[in-house]
Amino acid sequence: MAIEVPVFHVLMLAGVLFLLGLAGVLVRRNIMFLLMSLEIMMNAAGLAFIAAGAVWGQPDGQIMFMFILALAAAEVAVALGIVLQISRRFDTLDIDAASDFNG
Amino acid sequence: MTLDLVLFWIPGLVAIGATGAVITRKNASRALIYLVVSLLAVAVIFFMLGAPFAAALEVVVYAGAIVVLFLFVVMMLNLGRSSVMRESRWLQPGMWIGPFILVAILAVVFAYAFANIDGVDTKGEMVGPRAVGEALFGEGAYLLAVELAGFLLLAALVGAYHLGRRYLEERREQP
Amino acid sequence: MDWFWLVPALPLAGFLVLFVTEGKLPDKVVAFVGAGSVGLAALVALGVGWQFVASGQSSFSLPLWTWIAVGDFTPSITLYLDSLSLVMTGVITGVGFLIHLYATGYMWQDHEEPKGYSRFFAYMNLFVFAMLMLVLGDNLLTLFLGWEGVGLCSYLLIGFYHRDPANGYAARKAFVVTRVGDTLMALGLFLLFWEFKTLEMQAILAEAGSLTPGMATAVGLLLLGGAVGKSAQVPLQTWLPDAMAGPTPVSALIHAATMVTAGVYLIARMQDVYLLSADAQHVVAVVGLVTLLISSFTALTQTDIKRILAYSTMSQIGYMFMALGVGAWSAAIFHLMTHAFFKALLFLASGSVILALHHEQDIFKMGGLWKKLPIPFWSMAIGSAALVALPFTSGFASKDAILLTAYDNGGWLYWGGGALAAGMTALYTTRMMIVTFFGRSKTEPHDDSKANMWLPLVVLGILSIGGGWFGIAVLDDLLGPIKSFSHFTPLALVTIAVPLLGVLVGWLVFSGRVNVSAVVESGLGNGLRRYWHGGWGFDWVYDRVFVKPFVAMARINKNDVVDLVFRITAALARGLHYIGALTQTGRLRWYAANLGLGLVLVLLIVLEVL
């Protein structure tokens, strides 16, 4: 059977994971790590949805997680294609090298 | 209740530890292994929270598909020892200060926000794949969202093909 | 008479053909289309006129379609034929065809302009169409359409040799000056519409009696403003001499025979309005008289043959205005017709001379041409005789009809002015003839005119002499009684004698038999000559009063005060853009950090901490 825990704990775990991912996005210059950190952040958001679903015992939390999953899959596919292009054009994975795309 | 909390925090701490490792590692392949560990730990939490279908998807799609995609790219880009050296050059300790302050502020805000919903427990019911499937496709409430997700994935497929193809073709032309 | 619509349709079709083929047609085909369309229109007009006169109707209208329908205002395109528009149509298509025919030869070797031949005939056909719409429209709106249409063609054809900026300037001047009159005319049309809620001319004329005298005067003066602009009368006459920059057939057709008489047509058409206002009518007569005198004195001092003829045109139209002003409507139209004959003849003959002398227009560089260019000489002589109103020419019949009516209805002043101007006309015409064709030869001509060039001269020459008899015989019935010398009075004798005297004086002076150089070279004579030569200073005054201040104002307002509002807006937007662009560093992690800060803010607001 499923565990019964205060949702505060689950949300705190999700929050910590999210913030770790955010810290990774802010610190790392390598695009690969940046994308991994993004995955962590999305996963944390998914965890929060699952937690909310578990509170009500309804499937909707899981459905939202599935949408996040689809979003993450799409994002990774395109983003990795862009990574290939950037490494080809700039010969580096430094995200700051792509700052030529500024406004 | 206490036992449940302990059960919850075991994979929870694993997830936090592994995630911390992901964002600090210098070798991309190793960071990915830690990412898999983190995702698996979260999958365990999903299962414990009564979402076995989500847990399975987490393992299959996240750990299985997305991370493998990452690994492909890492191998394609040939991120070897030199990239590890460069990574340590990029990752100066001083760079952590700014993000740390921001993250700390957000952490306080999060804690304050979540404290408002203290006293609400998870229900402890298992919600199986059948219930999810019925909710997703049954009454039509999510049909539009499903369609949109389908569009998104198709667009991503085309986009990824387009972006990746040119890379591969240019590679092939080189001697 | 139902195929009456062909009359304006044929020139329009000619224009369209020449327009859409963009000069790709061979020149021979262009000549065939350009002159042929007008020729066919002339034949149709002749047939229609014959039927019309034979039927004995007083008017005939042919509704074609409704132009627009706005509430109760539904102006239609309807062709309206009565004796007045029939005469005008005959002049436009008949004289127009002869001039087109002449132009096929005149413009033939004109390779100054690429595709100029086709362009020329396209404009000319469009002009004929617009002029026909002007005289055939039964609606003041249609009339205005034609009115502006002929203005446009006039502009295009004056600036035909557009490589020379001076010609472009002349074209713009003609356009702008006539626009002044057209604005007044548009105001007059607004007033009429306000009064009658329609612009149908017959409806307006039928109810014209309901106008108050003040309103009738206002409408009359505003319409006169339009007529004055179009017909180059004082004070809007300054564009016509410069309009001679166009090719000579254009001067003949537009700036002598047809377009410039549109004002006469307008006033004759709206005569019922003028009859209600003695003041407006009086102004018409005075305008005519003043123009008549000023321009005939000016013509005496000009040296460019086309400018002499231009001033002469102004003075002849002055006669017509004077006739309109004293109520001699039929005499005015009669003179319009005969003037179209002899002035077209004069212009075309002078065109032949100019062409034979390789575009030399200064009469003092001509001379001794009468033997070498017999056809132009005799044409010019006949045209001059008609212009001077020597007995038994067409000009004699029409001009004396005007003078006699002027005396009967207007009094000594009008008659005297007209007679004085008639003497001056004789003087300057004799000067022009003698200097151009007699005396020592200064330039060797080469005459290679073909049948298509001398045939119109011959036909117009016949019309210039015989047109008067036709007028007395036919127009008298058609338009109303025209005074003629059925009764000899001392006044009539003087009227006949004045031109003869003018010719005699001119012959004595300009052939050198009487030496007047002492008078001419004296201080007063010289100053007067220069003053007259400059067109009595109208250009000078307008330049000082209108052009210079306007240019100065334009210079002050070069940066456009009104535009400032928009430029400030643009500058503001650009400044904000620069500030906004500063945040766009292109550094992804910087964006992410800002997103994080934004997240903090949003959360704090949602949690109602802030």
PDB file of C-alpha atoms in Angstrom, chain C residues 100-296:
ATOM      1  CA  HIS C 100      -4.555  64.831 -85.244  1.00  0.00           C
ATOM      2  CA  LEU C 101      -4.017  64.310 -88.940  1.00  0.00           C
ATOM      3  CA  TYR C 102      -1.524  67.143 -89.026  1.00  0.00           C
ATOM      4  CA  ALA C 103       0.197  65.765 -85.930  1.00  0.00           C
ATOM      5  CA  THR C 104       0.782  62.390 -87.608  1.00  0.00           C
ATOM      6  CA  GLY C 105       3.140  64.298 -89.872  1.00  0.00           C
ATOM      7  CA  TYR C 106       4.411  66.854 -87.381  1.00  0.00           C
ATOM      8  CA  MET C 107       5.437  64.331 -84.761  1.00  0.00           C
ATOM      9  CA  TRP C 108       6.731  61.813 -87.285  1.00  0.00           C
ATOM     10  CA  GLN C 109      10.392  62.631 -87.195  1.00  0.00           C
ATOM     11  CA  ASP C 110      10.279  63.528 -83.549  1.00  0.00           C
ATOM     12  CA  HIS C 111      12.615  61.011 -82.034  1.00  0.00           C
ATOM     13  CA  GLU C 112      13.515  63.120 -79.071  1.00  0.00           C
ATOM     14  CA  GLU C 113      11.295  60.983 -76.877  1.00  0.00           C
ATOM     15  CA  PRO C 114      11.390  57.201 -76.753  1.00  0.00           C
ATOM     16  CA  LYS C 115       7.989  55.874 -77.721  1.00  0.00           C
ATOM     17  CA  GLY C 116       6.959  59.525 -77.876  1.00  0.00           C
ATOM     18  CA  TYR C 117       4.812  59.064 -80.947  1.00  0.00           C
ATOM     19  CA  SER C 118       2.527  56.571 -79.277  1.00  0.00           C
ATOM     20  CA  ARG C 119       2.491  58.468 -76.010  1.00  0.00           C
ATOM     21  CA  PHE C 120       1.581  61.674 -77.797  1.00  0.00           C
ATOM     22  CA  PHE C 121      -1.419  60.175 -79.527  1.00  0.00           C
ATOM     23  CA  ALA C 122      -2.508  58.360 -76.393  1.00  0.00           C
ATOM     24  CA  TYR C 123      -2.659  61.675 -74.534  1.00  0.00           C
ATOM     25  CA  MET C 124      -4.321  63.434 -77.459  1.00  0.00           C
ATOM     26  CA  ASN C 125      -7.037  60.784 -77.711  1.00  0.00           C
ATOM     27  CA  LEU C 126      -7.572  60.903 -73.979  1.00  0.00           C
ATOM     28  CA  PHE C 127      -7.874  64.645 -74.256  1.00  0.00           C
ATOM     29  CA  VAL C 128     -10.506  64.431 -76.968  1.00  0.00           C
ATOM     30  CA  PHE C 129     -12.449  61.950 -74.861  1.00  0.00           C
ATOM     31  CA  ALA C 130     -12.269  64.145 -71.770  1.00  0.00           C
ATOM     32  CA  MET C 131     -13.237  67.236 -73.735  1.00  0.00           C
ATOM     33  CA  LEU C 132     -16.233  65.430 -75.195  1.00  0.00           C
ATOM     34  CA  MET C 133     -17.311  64.313 -71.746  1.00  0.00           C
ATOM     35  CA  LEU C 134     -17.014  67.923 -70.670  1.00  0.00           C
ATOM     36  CA  VAL C 135     -19.376  69.216 -73.317  1.00  0.00           C
ATOM     37  CA  LEU C 136     -21.697  66.207 -73.563  1.00  0.00           C
ATOM     38  CA  GLY C 137     -22.265  65.463 -69.893  1.00  0.00           C
ATOM     39  CA  ASP C 138     -25.737  66.438 -68.780  1.00  0.00           C
ATOM     40  CA  ASN C 139     -24.485  66.591 -65.236  1.00  0.00           C
ATOM     41  CA  LEU C 140     -22.130  69.077 -63.687  1.00  0.00           C
ATOM     42  CA  LEU C 141     -20.251  66.178 -62.141  1.00  0.00           C
ATOM     43  CA  THR C 142     -19.591  64.650 -65.557  1.00  0.00           C
ATOM     44  CA  LEU C 143     -18.627  68.090 -66.763  1.00  0.00           C
ATOM     45  CA  PHE C 144     -16.199  68.370 -63.875  1.00  0.00           C
ATOM     46  CA  LEU C 145     -14.788  64.949 -64.701  1.00  0.00           C
ATOM     47  CA  GLY C 146     -14.088  66.106 -68.228  1.00  0.00           C
ATOM     48  CA  TRP C 147     -12.884  69.447 -66.913  1.00  0.00           C
ATOM     49  CA  GLU C 148     -10.229  67.809 -64.767  1.00  0.00           C
ATOM     50  CA  GLY C 149      -9.513  65.249 -67.480  1.00  0.00           C
ATOM     51  CA  VAL C 150      -8.600  67.923 -70.005  1.00  0.00           C
ATOM     52  CA  GLY C 151      -6.525  69.626 -67.302  1.00  0.00           C
ATOM     53  CA  LEU C 152      -4.597  66.422 -66.793  1.00  0.00           C
ATOM     54  CA  CYS C 153      -4.019  65.956 -70.530  1.00  0.00           C
ATOM     55  CA  SER C 154      -2.985  69.568 -70.836  1.00  0.00           C
ATOM     56  CA  TYR C 155      -0.454  68.992 -68.060  1.00  0.00           C
ATOM     57  CA  LEU C 156       0.848  65.823 -69.667  1.00  0.00           C
ATOM     58  CA  LEU C 157       1.165  67.371 -73.089  1.00  0.00           C
ATOM     59  CA  ILE C 158       2.731  70.665 -72.018  1.00  0.00           C
ATOM     60  CA  GLY C 159       5.373  68.611 -70.279  1.00  0.00           C
ATOM     61  CA  PHE C 160       5.623  66.256 -73.236  1.00  0.00           C
ATOM     62  CA  TYR C 161       9.298  67.015 -73.780  1.00  0.00           C
ATOM     63  CA  HIS C 162       9.934  66.295 -70.152  1.00  0.00           C
ATOM     64  CA  ARG C 163      13.711  66.074 -70.437  1.00  0.00           C
ATOM     65  CA  ASP C 164      13.909  69.836 -70.304  1.00  0.00           C
ATOM     66  CA  PRO C 165      13.096  70.929 -66.731  1.00  0.00           C
ATOM     67  CA  ALA C 166      11.673  74.213 -68.042  1.00  0.00           C
ATOM     68  CA  ASN C 167       8.883  72.295 -69.789  1.00  0.00           C
ATOM     69  CA  GLY C 168       8.113  70.418 -66.611  1.00  0.00           C
ATOM     70  CA  TYR C 169       7.964  73.740 -64.824  1.00  0.00           C
ATOM     71  CA  ALA C 170       5.579  75.136 -67.441  1.00  0.00           C
ATOM     72  CA  ALA C 171       3.384  72.048 -67.086  1.00  0.00           C
ATOM     73  CA  ARG C 172       3.285  72.367 -63.317  1.00  0.00           C
ATOM     74  CA  LYS C 173       2.543  76.055 -63.575  1.00  0.00           C
ATOM     75  CA  ALA C 174      -0.390  75.406 -65.901  1.00  0.00           C
ATOM     76  CA  PHE C 175      -1.646  72.699 -63.604  1.00  0.00           C
ATOM     77  CA  VAL C 176      -1.377  74.705 -60.421  1.00  0.00           C
ATOM     78  CA  VAL C 177      -2.788  77.937 -61.825  1.00  0.00           C
ATOM     79  CA  THR C 178      -5.790  76.205 -63.363  1.00  0.00           C
ATOM     80  CA  ARG C 179      -6.214  74.330 -60.104  1.00  0.00           C
ATOM     81  CA  VAL C 180      -6.859  77.661 -58.404  1.00  0.00           C
ATOM     82  CA  GLY C 181      -9.773  78.208 -60.742  1.00  0.00           C
ATOM     83  CA  ASP C 182     -10.920  74.619 -60.407  1.00  0.00           C
ATOM     84  CA  THR C 183     -11.111  74.980 -56.649  1.00  0.00           C
ATOM     85  CA  LEU C 184     -13.400  77.965 -57.044  1.00  0.00           C
ATOM     86  CA  MET C 185     -15.472  76.034 -59.524  1.00  0.00           C
ATOM     87  CA  ALA C 186     -15.750  73.062 -57.158  1.00  0.00           C
ATOM     88  CA  LEU C 187     -16.986  75.463 -54.489  1.00  0.00           C
ATOM     89  CA  GLY C 188     -19.542  76.745 -56.977  1.00  0.00           C
ATOM     90  CA  LEU C 189     -20.682  73.189 -57.638  1.00  0.00           C
ATOM     91  CA  PHE C 190     -21.004  72.589 -53.892  1.00  0.00           C
ATOM     92  CA  LEU C 191     -23.148  75.675 -53.588  1.00  0.00           C
ATOM     93  CA  LEU C 192     -25.344  74.533 -56.454  1.00  0.00           C
ATOM     94  CA  PHE C 193     -25.702  71.096 -54.930  1.00  0.00           C
ATOM     95  CA  TRP C 194     -26.521  72.634 -51.601  1.00  0.00           C
ATOM     96  CA  GLU C 195     -29.243  74.693 -53.212  1.00  0.00           C
ATOM     97  CA  PHE C 196     -30.766  72.141 -55.565  1.00  0.00           C
ATOM     98  CA  LYS C 197     -29.675  68.776 -54.121  1.00  0.00           C
ATOM     99  CA  THR C 198     -28.728  67.713 -57.607  1.00  0.00           C
ATOM    100  CA  LEU C 199     -26.112  68.469 -60.201  1.00  0.00           C
ATOM    101  CA  GLU C 200     -28.255  67.688 -63.237  1.00  0.00           C
ATOM    102  CA  MET C 201     -27.795  70.745 -65.387  1.00  0.00           C
ATOM    103  CA  GLN C 202     -31.253  70.805 -66.898  1.00  0.00           C
ATOM    104  CA  ALA C 203     -32.856  70.432 -63.472  1.00  0.00           C
ATOM    105  CA  ILE C 204     -30.738  73.253 -62.112  1.00  0.00           C
ATOM    106  CA  LEU C 205     -31.431  75.545 -65.038  1.00  0.00           C
ATOM    107  CA  ALA C 206     -35.153  74.805 -64.846  1.00  0.00           C
ATOM    108  CA  GLU C 207     -35.262  75.865 -61.217  1.00  0.00           C
ATOM    109  CA  ALA C 208     -32.595  78.541 -61.416  1.00  0.00           C
ATOM    110  CA  GLY C 209     -35.265  81.168 -60.864  1.00  0.00           C
ATOM    111  CA  SER C 210     -35.573  80.118 -57.233  1.00  0.00           C
ATOM    112  CA  LEU C 211     -32.047  81.309 -56.490  1.00  0.00           C
ATOM    113  CA  THR C 212     -31.715  84.466 -54.457  1.00  0.00           C
ATOM    114  CA  PRO C 213     -29.775  87.203 -56.270  1.00  0.00           C
ATOM    115  CA  GLY C 214     -26.926  86.905 -53.757  1.00  0.00           C
ATOM    116  CA  MET C 215     -26.675  83.199 -54.257  1.00  0.00           C
ATOM    117  CA  ALA C 216     -26.843  83.578 -58.018  1.00  0.00           C
ATOM    118  CA  THR C 217     -24.008  86.094 -57.880  1.00  0.00           C
ATOM    119  CA  ALA C 218     -21.929  83.815 -55.649  1.00  0.00           C
ATOM    120  CA  VAL C 219     -22.466  80.792 -57.874  1.00  0.00           C
ATOM    121  CA  GLY C 220     -21.860  82.858 -60.981  1.00  0.00           C
ATOM    122  CA  LEU C 221     -18.603  84.298 -59.660  1.00  0.00           C
ATOM    123  CA  LEU C 222     -17.341  80.912 -58.424  1.00  0.00           C
ATOM    124  CA  LEU C 223     -18.069  79.255 -61.749  1.00  0.00           C
ATOM    125  CA  LEU C 224     -16.461  82.239 -63.442  1.00  0.00           C
ATOM    126  CA  GLY C 225     -13.377  81.511 -61.329  1.00  0.00           C
ATOM    127  CA  GLY C 226     -13.188  78.056 -62.865  1.00  0.00           C
ATOM    128  CA  ALA C 227     -13.794  79.421 -66.326  1.00  0.00           C
ATOM    129  CA  VAL C 228     -11.157  82.105 -65.879  1.00  0.00           C
ATOM    130  CA  GLY C 229      -8.565  79.524 -64.849  1.00  0.00           C
ATOM    131  CA  LYS C 230      -9.317  77.171 -67.687  1.00  0.00           C
ATOM    132  CA  SER C 231      -9.670  79.850 -70.328  1.00  0.00           C
ATOM    133  CA  ALA C 232      -6.600  81.805 -69.269  1.00  0.00           C
ATOM    134  CA  GLN C 233      -8.332  85.068 -68.488  1.00  0.00           C
ATOM    135  CA  VAL C 234      -7.093  87.769 -66.138  1.00  0.00           C
ATOM    136  CA  PRO C 235      -6.046  87.167 -63.410  1.00  0.00           C
ATOM    137  CA  LEU C 236      -5.284  83.469 -63.985  1.00  0.00           C
ATOM    138  CA  GLN C 237      -3.919  83.918 -67.491  1.00  0.00           C
ATOM    139  CA  THR C 238      -0.217  83.512 -66.768  1.00  0.00           C
ATOM    140  CA  TRP C 239      -0.029  79.805 -67.537  1.00  0.00           C
ATOM    141  CA  LEU C 240      -1.048  79.964 -71.176  1.00  0.00           C
ATOM    142  CA  PRO C 241       2.083  81.565 -72.712  1.00  0.00           C
ATOM    143  CA  ASP C 242       4.273  79.069 -70.855  1.00  0.00           C
ATOM    144  CA  ALA C 243       2.024  76.253 -72.018  1.00  0.00           C
ATOM    145  CA  MET C 244       3.490  76.776 -75.491  1.00  0.00           C
ATOM    146  CA  ALA C 245       6.294  74.485 -74.348  1.00  0.00           C
ATOM    147  CA  GLY C 246       4.199  71.601 -75.629  1.00  0.00           C
ATOM    148  CA  PRO C 247       4.314  70.362 -79.224  1.00  0.00           C
ATOM    149  CA  THR C 248       2.613  72.735 -81.657  1.00  0.00           C
ATOM    150  CA  PRO C 249      -0.390  70.480 -82.449  1.00  0.00           C
ATOM    151  CA  VAL C 250      -1.068  70.466 -78.708  1.00  0.00           C
ATOM    152  CA  SER C 251      -1.041  74.235 -78.688  1.00  0.00           C
ATOM    153  CA  ALA C 252      -3.442  74.198 -81.604  1.00  0.00           C
ATOM    154  CA  LEU C 253      -5.861  71.661 -80.177  1.00  0.00           C
ATOM    155  CA  ILE C 254      -5.775  72.235 -76.439  1.00  0.00           C
ATOM    156  CA  HIS C 255      -4.481  75.727 -75.968  1.00  0.00           C
ATOM    157  CA  ALA C 256      -6.326  77.393 -78.816  1.00  0.00           C
ATOM    158  CA  ALA C 257      -9.254  75.483 -80.259  1.00  0.00           C
ATOM    159  CA  THR C 258     -10.859  73.486 -77.495  1.00  0.00           C
ATOM    160  CA  MET C 259      -9.775  73.287 -73.887  1.00  0.00           C
ATOM    161  CA  VAL C 260      -9.261  76.971 -73.269  1.00  0.00           C
ATOM    162  CA  THR C 261     -12.743  77.623 -74.594  1.00  0.00           C
ATOM    163  CA  ALA C 262     -14.212  75.280 -71.974  1.00  0.00           C
ATOM    164  CA  GLY C 263     -14.750  78.302 -69.755  1.00  0.00           C
ATOM    165  CA  VAL C 264     -16.826  79.946 -72.456  1.00  0.00           C
ATOM    166  CA  TYR C 265     -18.846  76.772 -72.781  1.00  0.00           C
ATOM    167  CA  LEU C 266     -19.384  76.583 -69.027  1.00  0.00           C
ATOM    168  CA  ILE C 267     -20.696  80.123 -68.768  1.00  0.00           C
ATOM    169  CA  ALA C 268     -22.827  79.754 -71.885  1.00  0.00           C
ATOM    170  CA  ARG C 269     -24.228  76.529 -70.478  1.00  0.00           C
ATOM    171  CA  MET C 270     -25.060  78.119 -67.138  1.00  0.00           C
ATOM    172  CA  GLN C 271     -26.356  81.319 -68.722  1.00  0.00           C
ATOM    173  CA  ASP C 272     -29.654  81.116 -66.835  1.00  0.00           C
ATOM    174  CA  VAL C 273     -27.751  81.524 -63.592  1.00  0.00           C
ATOM    175  CA  TYR C 274     -25.927  84.546 -64.959  1.00  0.00           C
ATOM    176  CA  LEU C 275     -29.104  86.086 -66.196  1.00  0.00           C
ATOM    177  CA  LEU C 276     -30.234  86.232 -62.569  1.00  0.00           C
ATOM    178  CA  SER C 277     -27.248  88.239 -61.503  1.00  0.00           C
ATOM    179  CA  ALA C 278     -26.341  91.389 -63.364  1.00  0.00           C
ATOM    180  CA  ASP C 279     -23.276  91.748 -61.140  1.00  0.00           C
ATOM    181  CA  ALA C 280     -21.829  88.382 -62.082  1.00  0.00           C
ATOM    182  CA  GLN C 281     -22.524  89.031 -65.720  1.00  0.00           C
ATOM    183  CA  HIS C 282     -20.880  92.402 -65.469  1.00  0.00           C
ATOM    184  CA  VAL C 283     -17.774  90.834 -63.942  1.00  0.00           C
ATOM    185  CA  VAL C 284     -17.647  88.352 -66.805  1.00  0.00           C
ATOM    186  CA  ALA C 285     -17.682  91.179 -69.303  1.00  0.00           C
ATOM    187  CA  VAL C 286     -15.034  93.170 -67.448  1.00  0.00           C
ATOM    188  CA  VAL C 287     -12.768  90.159 -67.152  1.00  0.00           C
ATOM    189  CA  GLY C 288     -13.120  89.602 -70.864  1.00  0.00           C
ATOM    190  CA  LEU C 289     -12.440  93.226 -71.706  1.00  0.00           C
ATOM    191  CA  VAL C 290      -9.387  93.518 -69.456  1.00  0.00           C
ATOM    192  CA  THR C 291      -7.902  90.289 -70.781  1.00  0.00           C
ATOM    193  CA  LEU C 292      -8.609  91.385 -74.298  1.00  0.00           C
ATOM    194  CA  LEU C 293      -6.735  94.652 -73.915  1.00  0.00           C
ATOM    195  CA  ILE C 294      -3.826  93.374 -71.841  1.00  0.00           C
ATOM    196  CA  SER C 295      -3.096  90.418 -74.035  1.00  0.00           C
ATOM    197  CA  SER C 296      -3.362  92.236 -77.333  1.00  0.00           C
TER     198      SER C 296
END
